[in-house]
Amino acid sequence: MIYLPLEYNNSMRKKIAAGNWKMNTTPDEGKLLVKNIISGSPSLKEHQEVYFFPPFTHIGYIAEVVGKPNFYTGAQNCSPFEKGAYTGEISTSMLKAVAATHVIIGHSERRSLFSESYESLQHKSSTVVNSGMTLVFCCGETLAERESKNQYKIVQEQLERSLLHLNKDEMQQVVVAYEPVWAIGTGKTASPAEAQDMHAFIRSLIKENYDETIAMQTSILYGGSVNAANAKELFSQPDIDGGLVGGASLKAEEFIEIIKALP
Ligand code: 13P
């Protein structure tokens, strides 16, 4: 099925390059990486943003070196709970105390390797927006789901069960990341047309559940083997508002080119 982009002036949306470092780098390596990226990046335009998502242990250090307009630091996960007897968990208030402003929720690695359920992700989505932070909510189908032509159904289910319970005001603190599982860390990127089609579908779901204004304002990032060579074409699709980048965000030169590819 082909989903046509909504008619809008997409210059009103934020264009974002986000680096999800996963479980990589020491704090010192992370600091050096950010320094190199920031010194090699152009000044961002008002509608452009860059997010770094280091491991929990480095967020405070990284936030300290990030002081350049429109560059932000965030966490790859958080607890749905505020505080208490939850061994090993990190709350949104702890994250905010070290200057994190964004949180990724629902990454496919957390869904598959750490058994995160729809219910838990729904709780976490609410917790993040209620804390005042920006939620980067991930969705995406597996290869088997795409091969059985269930990619729209599964992405719709992921959004409906863990994100779209948020109200209109809360939705303004949300960035969606479409990351097809088969494209993550595999070197296999969704074609710009395949990614655009799913992004238009996600935007149409947001419109159905809220309204056209919210749908037009929500940035939808593509993730899955984004690199310096393919970023420009992906980001030039009408419903692709940037990328959530894994491997290539760990190499300063590569991530700088991805930042430069933002429209
Ligand atoms: P890669 O860019 O390494 O494929 O990872 C994508 C990703 O999972 C970002 O969250």
PDB file of N, CA and C and ligand atoms in Angstrom, residues 20 22 107 109 179 183-186 223-226 244-248, ligand 1:
ATOM      1  N   ASN A  20      22.270   7.136  18.813  1.00  0.00           N
ATOM      2  CA  ASN A  20      22.038   6.162  19.886  1.00  0.00           C
ATOM      3  C   ASN A  20      23.304   5.320  20.012  1.00  0.00           C
ATOM      4  N   LYS A  22      24.059   3.113  22.151  1.00  0.00           N
ATOM      5  CA  LYS A  22      23.840   1.767  22.708  1.00  0.00           C
ATOM      6  C   LYS A  22      24.856   1.514  23.831  1.00  0.00           C
ATOM      7  N   HIS A 107      12.936   1.009  22.087  1.00  0.00           N
ATOM      8  CA  HIS A 107      13.877   0.522  21.073  1.00  0.00           C
ATOM      9  C   HIS A 107      13.683  -0.986  20.893  1.00  0.00           C
ATOM     10  N   GLU A 109      15.705  -3.329  20.521  1.00  0.00           N
ATOM     11  CA  GLU A 109      16.603  -4.170  21.332  1.00  0.00           C
ATOM     12  C   GLU A 109      16.061  -4.331  22.746  1.00  0.00           C
ATOM     13  N   GLU A 179      12.109   2.354  13.068  1.00  0.00           N
ATOM     14  CA  GLU A 179      13.337   1.584  12.899  1.00  0.00           C
ATOM     15  C   GLU A 179      12.976   0.144  12.549  1.00  0.00           C
ATOM     16  N   ALA A 183      16.705  -3.695   9.507  1.00  0.00           N
ATOM     17  CA  ALA A 183      17.686  -2.728   8.999  1.00  0.00           C
ATOM     18  C   ALA A 183      18.656  -2.272  10.081  1.00  0.00           C
ATOM     19  N   ILE A 184      18.432  -2.712  11.315  1.00  0.00           N
ATOM     20  CA  ILE A 184      19.276  -2.239  12.426  1.00  0.00           C
ATOM     21  C   ILE A 184      20.558  -3.047  12.507  1.00  0.00           C
ATOM     22  N   GLY A 185      21.678  -2.338  12.340  1.00  0.00           N
ATOM     23  CA  GLY A 185      22.989  -2.967  12.483  1.00  0.00           C
ATOM     24  C   GLY A 185      23.301  -3.995  11.409  1.00  0.00           C
ATOM     25  N   THR A 186      22.538  -4.009  10.339  1.00  0.00           N
ATOM     26  CA  THR A 186      22.712  -5.041   9.318  1.00  0.00           C
ATOM     27  C   THR A 186      23.372  -4.496   8.052  1.00  0.00           C
ATOM     28  N   GLY A 223      15.434   5.062  11.359  1.00  0.00           N
ATOM     29  CA  GLY A 223      16.639   4.446  11.920  1.00  0.00           C
ATOM     30  C   GLY A 223      16.843   3.068  11.332  1.00  0.00           C
ATOM     31  N   GLY A 224      18.098   2.708  11.104  1.00  0.00           N
ATOM     32  CA  GLY A 224      18.433   1.397  10.547  1.00  0.00           C
ATOM     33  C   GLY A 224      19.486   1.580   9.469  1.00  0.00           C
ATOM     34  N   SER A 225      20.762   1.444   9.891  1.00  0.00           N
ATOM     35  CA  SER A 225      21.889   1.541   8.964  1.00  0.00           C
ATOM     36  C   SER A 225      21.971   2.872   8.221  1.00  0.00           C
ATOM     37  N   VAL A 226      21.584   3.951   8.910  1.00  0.00           N
ATOM     38  CA  VAL A 226      21.802   5.286   8.328  1.00  0.00           C
ATOM     39  C   VAL A 226      23.302   5.565   8.370  1.00  0.00           C
ATOM     40  N   LEU A 244      17.638   8.339  13.473  1.00  0.00           N
ATOM     41  CA  LEU A 244      18.145   7.812  14.748  1.00  0.00           C
ATOM     42  C   LEU A 244      19.235   6.821  14.349  1.00  0.00           C
ATOM     43  N   VAL A 245      20.473   7.174  14.681  1.00  0.00           N
ATOM     44  CA  VAL A 245      21.628   6.513  14.096  1.00  0.00           C
ATOM     45  C   VAL A 245      22.381   5.715  15.152  1.00  0.00           C
ATOM     46  N   GLY A 246      22.705   4.468  14.862  1.00  0.00           N
ATOM     47  CA  GLY A 246      23.476   3.645  15.791  1.00  0.00           C
ATOM     48  C   GLY A 246      24.952   3.701  15.446  1.00  0.00           C
ATOM     49  N   GLY A 247      25.433   2.681  14.746  1.00  0.00           N
ATOM     50  CA  GLY A 247      26.863   2.528  14.449  1.00  0.00           C
ATOM     51  C   GLY A 247      27.538   3.788  13.928  1.00  0.00           C
ATOM     52  N   ALA A 248      26.925   4.464  12.987  1.00  0.00           N
ATOM     53  CA  ALA A 248      27.573   5.627  12.369  1.00  0.00           C
ATOM     54  C   ALA A 248      27.634   6.831  13.311  1.00  0.00           C
TER      55      ALA A 248
HETATM   56  P1  13P B   1      22.339   1.166  13.231  1.00  0.00           P
HETATM   57  O1  13P B   1      22.397   2.598  12.708  1.00  0.00           O
HETATM   58  O2  13P B   1      23.629   0.691  13.776  1.00  0.00           O
HETATM   59  O3  13P B   1      21.703   0.266  12.242  1.00  0.00           O
HETATM   60  O4  13P B   1      21.343   1.219  14.513  1.00  0.00           O
HETATM   61  C1  13P B   1      20.131   1.831  14.390  1.00  0.00           C
HETATM   62  C2  13P B   1      19.524   1.957  15.728  1.00  0.00           C
HETATM   63  O5  13P B   1      19.149   0.950  16.325  1.00  0.00           O
HETATM   64  C3  13P B   1      19.412   3.292  16.319  1.00  0.00           C
HETATM   65  O6  13P B   1      18.594   3.284  17.447  1.00  0.00           O
END
